[in-house]
mmCIF file of C-alpha atoms and ligand atoms in Angstrom:
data_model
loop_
_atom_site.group_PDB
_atom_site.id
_atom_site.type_symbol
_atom_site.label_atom_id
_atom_site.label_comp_id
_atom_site.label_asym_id
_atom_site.label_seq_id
_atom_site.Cartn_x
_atom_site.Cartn_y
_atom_site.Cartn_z
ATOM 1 C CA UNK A 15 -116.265 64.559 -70.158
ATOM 2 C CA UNK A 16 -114.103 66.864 -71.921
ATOM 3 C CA UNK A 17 -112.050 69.438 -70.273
ATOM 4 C CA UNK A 18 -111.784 73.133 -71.715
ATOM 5 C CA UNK A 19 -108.605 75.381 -71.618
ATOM 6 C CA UNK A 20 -110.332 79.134 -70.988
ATOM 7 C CA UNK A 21 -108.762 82.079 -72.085
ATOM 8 C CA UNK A 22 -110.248 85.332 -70.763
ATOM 9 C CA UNK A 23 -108.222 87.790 -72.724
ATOM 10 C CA UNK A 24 -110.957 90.952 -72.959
ATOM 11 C CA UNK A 25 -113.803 92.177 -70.727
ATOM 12 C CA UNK A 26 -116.999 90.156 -72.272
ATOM 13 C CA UNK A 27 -115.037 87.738 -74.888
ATOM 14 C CA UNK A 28 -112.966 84.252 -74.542
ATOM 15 C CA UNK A 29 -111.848 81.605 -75.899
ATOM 16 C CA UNK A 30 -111.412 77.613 -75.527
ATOM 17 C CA UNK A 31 -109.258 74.858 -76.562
ATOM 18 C CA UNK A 32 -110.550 71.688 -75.813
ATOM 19 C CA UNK A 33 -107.426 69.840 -73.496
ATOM 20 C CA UNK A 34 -106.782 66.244 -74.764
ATOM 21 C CA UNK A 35 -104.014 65.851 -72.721
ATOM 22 C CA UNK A 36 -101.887 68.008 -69.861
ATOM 23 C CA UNK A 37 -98.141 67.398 -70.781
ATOM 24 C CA UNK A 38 -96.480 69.934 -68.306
ATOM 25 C CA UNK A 39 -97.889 72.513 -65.192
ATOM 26 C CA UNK A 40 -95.879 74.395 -62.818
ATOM 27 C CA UNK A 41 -95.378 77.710 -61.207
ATOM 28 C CA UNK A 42 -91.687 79.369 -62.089
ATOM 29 C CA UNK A 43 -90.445 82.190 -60.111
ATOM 30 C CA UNK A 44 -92.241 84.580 -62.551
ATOM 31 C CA UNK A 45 -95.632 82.762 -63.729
ATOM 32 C CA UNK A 46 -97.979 79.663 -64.398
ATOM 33 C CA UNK A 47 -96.705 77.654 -67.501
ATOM 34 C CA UNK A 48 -98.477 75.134 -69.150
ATOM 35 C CA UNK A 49 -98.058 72.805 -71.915
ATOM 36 C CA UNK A 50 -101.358 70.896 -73.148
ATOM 37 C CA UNK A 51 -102.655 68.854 -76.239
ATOM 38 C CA UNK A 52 -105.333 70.610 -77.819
ATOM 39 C CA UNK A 53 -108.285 69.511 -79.909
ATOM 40 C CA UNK A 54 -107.088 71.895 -82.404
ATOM 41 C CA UNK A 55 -103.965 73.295 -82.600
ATOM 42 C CA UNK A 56 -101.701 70.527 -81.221
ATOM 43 C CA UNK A 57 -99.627 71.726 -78.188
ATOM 44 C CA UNK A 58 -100.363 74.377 -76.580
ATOM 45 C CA UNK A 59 -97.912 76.779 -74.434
ATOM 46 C CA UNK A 60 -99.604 78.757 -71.931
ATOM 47 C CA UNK A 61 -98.390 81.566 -69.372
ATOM 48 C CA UNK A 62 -100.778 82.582 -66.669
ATOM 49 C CA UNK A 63 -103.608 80.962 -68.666
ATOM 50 C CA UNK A 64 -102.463 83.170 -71.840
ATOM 51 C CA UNK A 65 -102.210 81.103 -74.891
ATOM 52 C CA UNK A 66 -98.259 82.150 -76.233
ATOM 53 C CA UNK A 67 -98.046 79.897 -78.919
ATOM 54 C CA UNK A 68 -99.447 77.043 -80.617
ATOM 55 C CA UNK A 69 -97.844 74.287 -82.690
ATOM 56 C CA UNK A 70 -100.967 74.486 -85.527
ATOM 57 C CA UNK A 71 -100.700 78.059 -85.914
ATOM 58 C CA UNK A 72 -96.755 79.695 -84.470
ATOM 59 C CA UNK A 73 -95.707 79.371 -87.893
ATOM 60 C CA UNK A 74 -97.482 82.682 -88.687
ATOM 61 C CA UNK A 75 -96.259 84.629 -85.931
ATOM 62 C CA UNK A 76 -92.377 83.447 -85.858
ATOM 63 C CA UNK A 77 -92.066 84.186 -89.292
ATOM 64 C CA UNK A 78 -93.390 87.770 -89.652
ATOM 65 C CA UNK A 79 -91.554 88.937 -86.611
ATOM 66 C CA UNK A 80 -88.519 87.272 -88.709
ATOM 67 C CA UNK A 81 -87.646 86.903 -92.005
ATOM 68 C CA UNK A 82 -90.007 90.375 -92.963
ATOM 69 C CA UNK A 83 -87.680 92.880 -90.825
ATOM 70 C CA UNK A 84 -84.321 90.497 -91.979
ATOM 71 C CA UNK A 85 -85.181 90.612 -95.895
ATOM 72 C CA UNK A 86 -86.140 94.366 -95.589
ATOM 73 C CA UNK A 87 -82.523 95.273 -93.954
ATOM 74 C CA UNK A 88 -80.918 93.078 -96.516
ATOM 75 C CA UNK A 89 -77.571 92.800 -94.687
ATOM 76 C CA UNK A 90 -78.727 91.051 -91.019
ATOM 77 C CA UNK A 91 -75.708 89.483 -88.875
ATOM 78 C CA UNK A 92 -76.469 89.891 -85.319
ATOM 79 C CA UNK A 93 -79.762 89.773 -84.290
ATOM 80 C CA UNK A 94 -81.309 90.501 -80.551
ATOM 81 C CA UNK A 95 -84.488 88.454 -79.128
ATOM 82 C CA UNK A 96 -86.043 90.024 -75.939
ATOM 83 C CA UNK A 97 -88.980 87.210 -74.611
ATOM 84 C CA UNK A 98 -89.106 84.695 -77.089
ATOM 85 C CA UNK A 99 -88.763 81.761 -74.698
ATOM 86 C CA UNK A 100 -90.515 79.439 -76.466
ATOM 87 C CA UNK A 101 -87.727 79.208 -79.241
ATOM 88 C CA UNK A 102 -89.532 79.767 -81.982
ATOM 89 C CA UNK A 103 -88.674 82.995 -83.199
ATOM 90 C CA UNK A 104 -84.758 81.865 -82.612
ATOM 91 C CA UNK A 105 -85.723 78.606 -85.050
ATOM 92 C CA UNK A 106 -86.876 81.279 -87.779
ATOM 93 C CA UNK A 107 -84.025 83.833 -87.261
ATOM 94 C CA UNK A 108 -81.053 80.639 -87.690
ATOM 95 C CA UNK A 109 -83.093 79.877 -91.200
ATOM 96 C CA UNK A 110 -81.095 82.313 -92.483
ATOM 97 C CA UNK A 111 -77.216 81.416 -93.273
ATOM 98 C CA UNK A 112 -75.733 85.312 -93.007
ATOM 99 C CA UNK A 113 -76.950 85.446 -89.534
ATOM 100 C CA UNK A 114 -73.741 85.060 -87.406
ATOM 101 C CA UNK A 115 -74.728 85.752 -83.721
ATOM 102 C CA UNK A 116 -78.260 85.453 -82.179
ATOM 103 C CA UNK A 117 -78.549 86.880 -78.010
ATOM 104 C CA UNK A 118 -81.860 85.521 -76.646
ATOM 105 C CA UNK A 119 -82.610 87.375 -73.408
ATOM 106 C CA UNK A 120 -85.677 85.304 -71.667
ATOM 107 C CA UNK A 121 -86.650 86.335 -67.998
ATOM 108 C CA UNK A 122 -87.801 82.669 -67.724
ATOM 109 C CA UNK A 123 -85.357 79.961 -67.509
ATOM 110 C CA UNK A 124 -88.518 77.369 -67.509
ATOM 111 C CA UNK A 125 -89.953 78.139 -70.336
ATOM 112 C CA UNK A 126 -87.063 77.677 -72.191
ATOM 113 C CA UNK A 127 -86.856 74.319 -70.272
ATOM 114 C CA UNK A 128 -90.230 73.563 -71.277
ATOM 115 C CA UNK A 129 -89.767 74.613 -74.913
ATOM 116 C CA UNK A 130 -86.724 72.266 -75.121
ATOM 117 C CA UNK A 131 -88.796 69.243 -73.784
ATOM 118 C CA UNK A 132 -92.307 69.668 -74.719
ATOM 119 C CA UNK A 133 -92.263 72.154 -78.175
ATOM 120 C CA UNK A 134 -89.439 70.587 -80.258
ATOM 121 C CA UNK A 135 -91.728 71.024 -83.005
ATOM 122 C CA UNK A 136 -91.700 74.767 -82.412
ATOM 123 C CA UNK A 137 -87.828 75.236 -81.247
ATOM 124 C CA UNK A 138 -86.095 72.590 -83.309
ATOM 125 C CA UNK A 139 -82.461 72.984 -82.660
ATOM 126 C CA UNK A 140 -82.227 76.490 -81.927
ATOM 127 C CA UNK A 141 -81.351 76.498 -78.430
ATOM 128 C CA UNK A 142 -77.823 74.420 -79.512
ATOM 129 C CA UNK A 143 -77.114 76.264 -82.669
ATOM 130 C CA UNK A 144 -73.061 77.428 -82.008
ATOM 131 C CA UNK A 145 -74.535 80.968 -83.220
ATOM 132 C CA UNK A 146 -76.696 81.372 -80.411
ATOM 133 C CA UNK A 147 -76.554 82.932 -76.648
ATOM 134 C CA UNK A 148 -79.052 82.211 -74.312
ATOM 135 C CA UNK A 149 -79.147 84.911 -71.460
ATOM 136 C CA UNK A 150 -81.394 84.150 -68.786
ATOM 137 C CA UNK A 151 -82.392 87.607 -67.523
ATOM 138 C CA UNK A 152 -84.426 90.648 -68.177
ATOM 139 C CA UNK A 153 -84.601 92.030 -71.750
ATOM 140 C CA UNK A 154 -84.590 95.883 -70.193
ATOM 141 C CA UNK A 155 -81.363 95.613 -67.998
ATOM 142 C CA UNK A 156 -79.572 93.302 -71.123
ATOM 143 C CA UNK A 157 -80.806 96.643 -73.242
ATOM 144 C CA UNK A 158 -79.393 99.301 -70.870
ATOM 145 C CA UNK A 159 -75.804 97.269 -69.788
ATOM 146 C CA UNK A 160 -74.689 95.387 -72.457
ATOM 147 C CA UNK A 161 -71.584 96.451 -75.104
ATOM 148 C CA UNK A 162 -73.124 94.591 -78.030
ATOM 149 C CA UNK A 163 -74.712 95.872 -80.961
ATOM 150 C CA UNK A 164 -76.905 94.547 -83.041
ATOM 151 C CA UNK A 165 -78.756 94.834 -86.540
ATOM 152 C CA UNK A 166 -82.354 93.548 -85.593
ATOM 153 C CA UNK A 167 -83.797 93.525 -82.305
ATOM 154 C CA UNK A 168 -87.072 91.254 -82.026
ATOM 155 C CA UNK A 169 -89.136 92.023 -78.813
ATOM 156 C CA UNK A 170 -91.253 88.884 -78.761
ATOM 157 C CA UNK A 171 -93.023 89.923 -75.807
ATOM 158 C CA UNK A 172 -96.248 88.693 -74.090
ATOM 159 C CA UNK A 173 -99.416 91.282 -72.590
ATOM 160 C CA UNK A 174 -97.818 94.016 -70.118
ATOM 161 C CA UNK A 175 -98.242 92.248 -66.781
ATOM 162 C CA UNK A 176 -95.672 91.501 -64.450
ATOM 163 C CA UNK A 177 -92.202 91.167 -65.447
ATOM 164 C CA UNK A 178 -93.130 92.204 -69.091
ATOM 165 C CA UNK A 179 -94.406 95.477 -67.975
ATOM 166 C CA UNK A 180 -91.095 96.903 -68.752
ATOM 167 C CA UNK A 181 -90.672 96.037 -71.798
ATOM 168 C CA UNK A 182 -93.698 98.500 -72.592
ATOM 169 C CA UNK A 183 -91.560 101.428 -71.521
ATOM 170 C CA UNK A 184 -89.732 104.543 -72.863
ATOM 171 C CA UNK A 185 -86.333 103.935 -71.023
ATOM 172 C CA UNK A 186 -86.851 100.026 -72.512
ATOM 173 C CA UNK A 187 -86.852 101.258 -76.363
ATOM 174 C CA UNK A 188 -84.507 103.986 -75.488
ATOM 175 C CA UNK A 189 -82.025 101.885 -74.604
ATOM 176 C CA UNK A 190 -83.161 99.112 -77.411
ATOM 177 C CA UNK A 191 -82.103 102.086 -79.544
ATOM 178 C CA UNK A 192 -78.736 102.471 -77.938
ATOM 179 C CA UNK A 193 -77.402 98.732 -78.808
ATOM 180 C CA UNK A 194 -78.727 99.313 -82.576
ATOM 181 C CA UNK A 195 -76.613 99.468 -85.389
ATOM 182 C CA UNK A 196 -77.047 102.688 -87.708
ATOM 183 C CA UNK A 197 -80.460 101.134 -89.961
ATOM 184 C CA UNK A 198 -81.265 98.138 -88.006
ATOM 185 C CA UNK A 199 -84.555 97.300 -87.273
ATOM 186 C CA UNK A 200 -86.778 97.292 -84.293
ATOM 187 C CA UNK A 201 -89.861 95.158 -84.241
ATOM 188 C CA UNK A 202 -92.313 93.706 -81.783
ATOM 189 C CA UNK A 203 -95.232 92.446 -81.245
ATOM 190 C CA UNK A 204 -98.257 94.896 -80.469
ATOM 191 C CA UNK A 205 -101.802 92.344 -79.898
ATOM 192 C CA UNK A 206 -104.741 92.391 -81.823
ATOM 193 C CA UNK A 207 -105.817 96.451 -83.216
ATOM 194 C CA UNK A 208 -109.757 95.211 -82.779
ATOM 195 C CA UNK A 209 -109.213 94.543 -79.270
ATOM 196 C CA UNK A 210 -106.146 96.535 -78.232
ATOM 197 C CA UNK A 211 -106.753 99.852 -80.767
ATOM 198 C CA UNK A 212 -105.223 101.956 -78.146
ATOM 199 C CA UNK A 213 -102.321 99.426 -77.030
ATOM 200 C CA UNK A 214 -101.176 100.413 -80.977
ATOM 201 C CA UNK A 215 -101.710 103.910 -81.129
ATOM 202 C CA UNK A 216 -99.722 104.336 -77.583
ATOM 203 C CA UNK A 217 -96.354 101.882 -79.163
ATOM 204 C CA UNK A 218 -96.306 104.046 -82.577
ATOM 205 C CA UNK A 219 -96.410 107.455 -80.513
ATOM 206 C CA UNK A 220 -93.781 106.109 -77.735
ATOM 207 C CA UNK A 221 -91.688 105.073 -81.447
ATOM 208 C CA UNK A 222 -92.064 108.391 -83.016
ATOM 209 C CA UNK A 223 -90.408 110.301 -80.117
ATOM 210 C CA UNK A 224 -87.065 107.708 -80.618
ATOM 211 C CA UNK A 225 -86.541 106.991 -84.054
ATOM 212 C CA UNK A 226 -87.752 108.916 -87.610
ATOM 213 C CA UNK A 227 -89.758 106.454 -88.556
ATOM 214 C CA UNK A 228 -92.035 103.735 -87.561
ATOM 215 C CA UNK A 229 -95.643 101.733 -88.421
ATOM 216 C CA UNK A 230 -97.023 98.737 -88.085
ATOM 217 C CA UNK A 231 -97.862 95.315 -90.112
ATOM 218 C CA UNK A 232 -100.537 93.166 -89.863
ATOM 219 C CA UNK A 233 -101.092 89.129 -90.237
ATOM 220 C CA UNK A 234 -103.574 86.668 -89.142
ATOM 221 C CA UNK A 235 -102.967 84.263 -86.269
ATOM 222 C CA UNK A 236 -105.723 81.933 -85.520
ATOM 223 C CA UNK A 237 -105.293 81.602 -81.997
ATOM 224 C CA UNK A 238 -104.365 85.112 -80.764
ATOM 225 C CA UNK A 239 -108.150 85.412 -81.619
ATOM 226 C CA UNK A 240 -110.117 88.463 -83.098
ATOM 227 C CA UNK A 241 -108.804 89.234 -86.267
ATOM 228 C CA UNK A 242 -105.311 90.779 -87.547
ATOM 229 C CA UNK A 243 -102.237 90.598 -85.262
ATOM 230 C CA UNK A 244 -100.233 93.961 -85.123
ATOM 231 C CA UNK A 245 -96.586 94.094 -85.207
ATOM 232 C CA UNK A 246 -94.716 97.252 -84.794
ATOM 233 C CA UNK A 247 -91.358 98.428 -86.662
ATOM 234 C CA UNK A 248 -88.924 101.222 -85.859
ATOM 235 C CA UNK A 249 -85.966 102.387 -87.717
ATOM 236 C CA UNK A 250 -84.281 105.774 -88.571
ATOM 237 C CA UNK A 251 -85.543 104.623 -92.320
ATOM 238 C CA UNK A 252 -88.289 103.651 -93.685
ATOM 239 C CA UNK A 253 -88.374 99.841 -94.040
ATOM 240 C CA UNK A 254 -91.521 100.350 -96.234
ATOM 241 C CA UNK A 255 -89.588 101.700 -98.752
ATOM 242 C CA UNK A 256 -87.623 99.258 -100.150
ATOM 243 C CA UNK A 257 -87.589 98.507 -104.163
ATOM 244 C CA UNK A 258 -89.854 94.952 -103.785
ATOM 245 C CA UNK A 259 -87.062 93.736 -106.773
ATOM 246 C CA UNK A 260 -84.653 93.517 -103.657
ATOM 247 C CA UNK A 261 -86.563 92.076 -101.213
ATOM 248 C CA UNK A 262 -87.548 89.002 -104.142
ATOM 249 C CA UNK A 263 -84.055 88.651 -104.696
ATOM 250 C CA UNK A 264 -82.845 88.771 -101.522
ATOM 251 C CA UNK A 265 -85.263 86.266 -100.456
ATOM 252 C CA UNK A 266 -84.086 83.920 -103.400
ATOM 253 C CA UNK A 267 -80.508 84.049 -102.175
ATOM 254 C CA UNK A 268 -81.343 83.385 -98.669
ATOM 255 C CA UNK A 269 -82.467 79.883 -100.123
ATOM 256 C CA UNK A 270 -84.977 79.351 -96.486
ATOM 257 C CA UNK A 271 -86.084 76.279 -96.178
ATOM 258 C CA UNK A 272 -90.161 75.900 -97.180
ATOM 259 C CA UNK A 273 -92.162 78.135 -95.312
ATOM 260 C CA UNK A 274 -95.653 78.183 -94.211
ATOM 261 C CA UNK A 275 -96.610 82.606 -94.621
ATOM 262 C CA UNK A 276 -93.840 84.578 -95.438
ATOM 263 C CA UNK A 277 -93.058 85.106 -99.072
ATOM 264 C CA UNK A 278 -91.972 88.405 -100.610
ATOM 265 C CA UNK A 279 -95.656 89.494 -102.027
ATOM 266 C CA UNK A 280 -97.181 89.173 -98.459
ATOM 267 C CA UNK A 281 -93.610 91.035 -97.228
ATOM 268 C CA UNK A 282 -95.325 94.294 -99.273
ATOM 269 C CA UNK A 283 -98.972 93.189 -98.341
ATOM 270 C CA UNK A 284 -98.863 93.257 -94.745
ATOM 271 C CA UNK A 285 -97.782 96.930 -94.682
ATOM 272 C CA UNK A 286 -102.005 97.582 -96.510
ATOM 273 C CA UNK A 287 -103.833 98.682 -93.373
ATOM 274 C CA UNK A 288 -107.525 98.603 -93.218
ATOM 275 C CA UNK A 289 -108.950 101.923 -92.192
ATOM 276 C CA UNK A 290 -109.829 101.142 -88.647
ATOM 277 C CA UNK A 291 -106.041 99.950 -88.127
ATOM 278 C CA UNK A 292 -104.827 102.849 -90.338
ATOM 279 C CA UNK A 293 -107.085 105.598 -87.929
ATOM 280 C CA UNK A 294 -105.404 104.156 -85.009
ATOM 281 C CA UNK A 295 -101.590 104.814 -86.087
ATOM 282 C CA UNK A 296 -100.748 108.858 -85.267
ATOM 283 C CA UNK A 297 -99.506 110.956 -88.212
ATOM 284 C CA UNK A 298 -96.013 110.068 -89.295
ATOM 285 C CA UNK A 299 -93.108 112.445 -87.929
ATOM 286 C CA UNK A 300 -92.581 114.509 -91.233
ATOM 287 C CA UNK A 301 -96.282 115.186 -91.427
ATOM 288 C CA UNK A 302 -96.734 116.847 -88.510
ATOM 289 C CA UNK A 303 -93.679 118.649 -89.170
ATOM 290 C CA UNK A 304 -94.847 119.943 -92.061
ATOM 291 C CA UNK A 305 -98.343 120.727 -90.538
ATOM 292 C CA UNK A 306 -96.473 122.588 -87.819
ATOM 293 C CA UNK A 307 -95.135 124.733 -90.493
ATOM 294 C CA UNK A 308 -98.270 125.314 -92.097
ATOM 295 C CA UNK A 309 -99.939 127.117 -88.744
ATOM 296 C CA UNK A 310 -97.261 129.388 -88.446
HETATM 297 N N1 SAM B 420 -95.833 85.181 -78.728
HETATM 298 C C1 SAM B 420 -96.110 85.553 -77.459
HETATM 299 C C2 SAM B 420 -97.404 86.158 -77.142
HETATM 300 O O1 SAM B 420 -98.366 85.451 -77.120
HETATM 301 O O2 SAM B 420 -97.504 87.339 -76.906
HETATM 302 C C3 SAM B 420 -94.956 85.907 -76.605
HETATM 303 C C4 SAM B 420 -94.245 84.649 -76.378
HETATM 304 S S1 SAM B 420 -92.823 84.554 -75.460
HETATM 305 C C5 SAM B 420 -93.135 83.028 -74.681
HETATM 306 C C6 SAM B 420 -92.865 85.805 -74.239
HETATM 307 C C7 SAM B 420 -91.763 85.596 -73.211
HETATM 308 O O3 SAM B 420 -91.330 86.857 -72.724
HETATM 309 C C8 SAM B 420 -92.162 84.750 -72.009
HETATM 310 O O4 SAM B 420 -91.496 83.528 -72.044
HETATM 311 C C9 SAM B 420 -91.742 85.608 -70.795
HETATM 312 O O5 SAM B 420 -91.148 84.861 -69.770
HETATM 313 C C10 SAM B 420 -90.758 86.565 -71.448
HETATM 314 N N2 SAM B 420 -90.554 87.830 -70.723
HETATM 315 C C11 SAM B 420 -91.460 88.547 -70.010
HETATM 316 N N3 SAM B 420 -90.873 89.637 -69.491
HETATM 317 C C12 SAM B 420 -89.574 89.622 -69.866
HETATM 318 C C13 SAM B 420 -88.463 90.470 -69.627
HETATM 319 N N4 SAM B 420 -88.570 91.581 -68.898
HETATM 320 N N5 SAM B 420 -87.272 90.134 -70.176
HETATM 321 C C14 SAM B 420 -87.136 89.023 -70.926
HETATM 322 N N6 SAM B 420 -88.158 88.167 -71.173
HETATM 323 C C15 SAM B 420 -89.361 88.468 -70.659
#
């Protein structure tokens, strides 16, 4: 008989991965964690029955949180991961040689545990790379103590529930703003806009009240099911626009090993919304300041 993963994610939808084989399942101080062998997607991390990342698809989702926001800033050294305990967003961040210093804060000391043992295929080496610090500990109170600063800050963060409720919040990307360099880059993930329209809008207008500008890209990962995938940027420039000549050749000098999505031309085309996606984003800052001047 074959045994079904179920993944209620929205009222009246779900989805299934057929379970070949359960590798890992325990209960951590914060959640549920699972590691299974799909039908599909080989292994399968799940947190309180919420698919995080797959080995048949992650490749999409590591490297547009990554290399997109590093070859837009052009000068990356010191990059900040909130969440991310599954490693792979580390692995894609260490692709790149300039990169000096990666902090990973992960609330979850067992995931990370579980990444090491049951996802090498998704972490590699990462977690013993001399550039990187693993913090176990809560993204927000890394954010609001710490004396670092840093030119990217990737919040690879799972639904708001429990301990990732915070990361959701105004004082959270106020103080991700604090330990940012002058033009680094904020991104983070933001779920899926046919699903979660308002989860968007809410994360562009919380952006718009702390930096000048911000938006969102879009890519397609199989298993967070129902169409594009929304990540969010923030930056006091706009990281859409940079002359594409720079972000080719900066991409040719990074020499990354072969990747599975990224590439420069799907760098410009993820910023193309469709019009549902594009309704859902509030005007930009310097449109409403200029339609503020118009009333008076
Ligand atoms: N790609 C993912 C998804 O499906 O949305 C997110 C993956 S990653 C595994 C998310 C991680 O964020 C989890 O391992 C979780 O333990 C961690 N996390 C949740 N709240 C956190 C917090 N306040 N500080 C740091 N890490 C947190």
């Amino acid at each position: 008989m074959t045994t079904w993963f179920n993944e209620t994610l929205y009222k009246g939808f779900r989805q299934s991965h057929e379970i070949k084989k359960v590798l890992f399942e325990g209960k951590s101080k914060y959640q549920k964690v699972k590691v299974f062998e799909s039908g599909r997607f080989g292994r399968v991390l799940a947190l309180d029955g919420v698919v995080q990342c797959t080995e048949g698809d992650e490749f999409v989702y590591h490297e547009m949180l990554t290399h997109l926001p590093i070859l837009a800033h052009g000068n990356v050294q010191s990059v900040l991961i909130v969440g991310g305990g599954d490693g792979g967003i580390l692995e894609e961040v260490l692709k790149h040689k300039s990169i000096k210093r990666v902090t990973m804060v992960e609330i979850d000391g067992a995931v990370i545990e579980v990444a090491k043992k049951y996802l090498p295929k998704i972490c590699g080496k990462a977690f013993s790379d001399k550039r990187t610090s693993l913090v176990v500990g809560d993204g927000a109170a890394w954010v609001r103590d710490t004396a670092e600063r840093y030119d990217l800050v990737i919040v690879d963060r799972p639904d708001p529930v429990g301990p990732a409720t915070v990361l959701f919040s105004k004082a959270f990307y106020d103080n991700c703003r604090r330990v940012m360099k002058p033009g680094a880059i904020l991104v983070a993930q933001n779920g899926v806009p046919h699903m979660q329209g308002p989860e968007l809008t809410d994360a562009i207008k919380l952006f718009q009240k702390i930096w000048a500008h911000s938006g969102t890209y879009l890519a397609v990962v199989p298993t967070y099911v129902c169409g594009f995938m929304s990540m969010t940027w923030a930056c006091d420039r706009d990281i859409t626009d940079v002359d594409p000549r720079k972000v080719f050749d900066r991409f040719d000098k990074a020499m990354l090993p072969k990747l599975n999505y990224y590439n420069p031309e799907i760098h410009f085309g993820a910023f193309a919304l469709p019009n549902f996606v594009a309704r859902l984003l509030p005007a930009p800052k310097a449109q409403k300041k200029a339609a503020a001047k118009k009333t008076r």
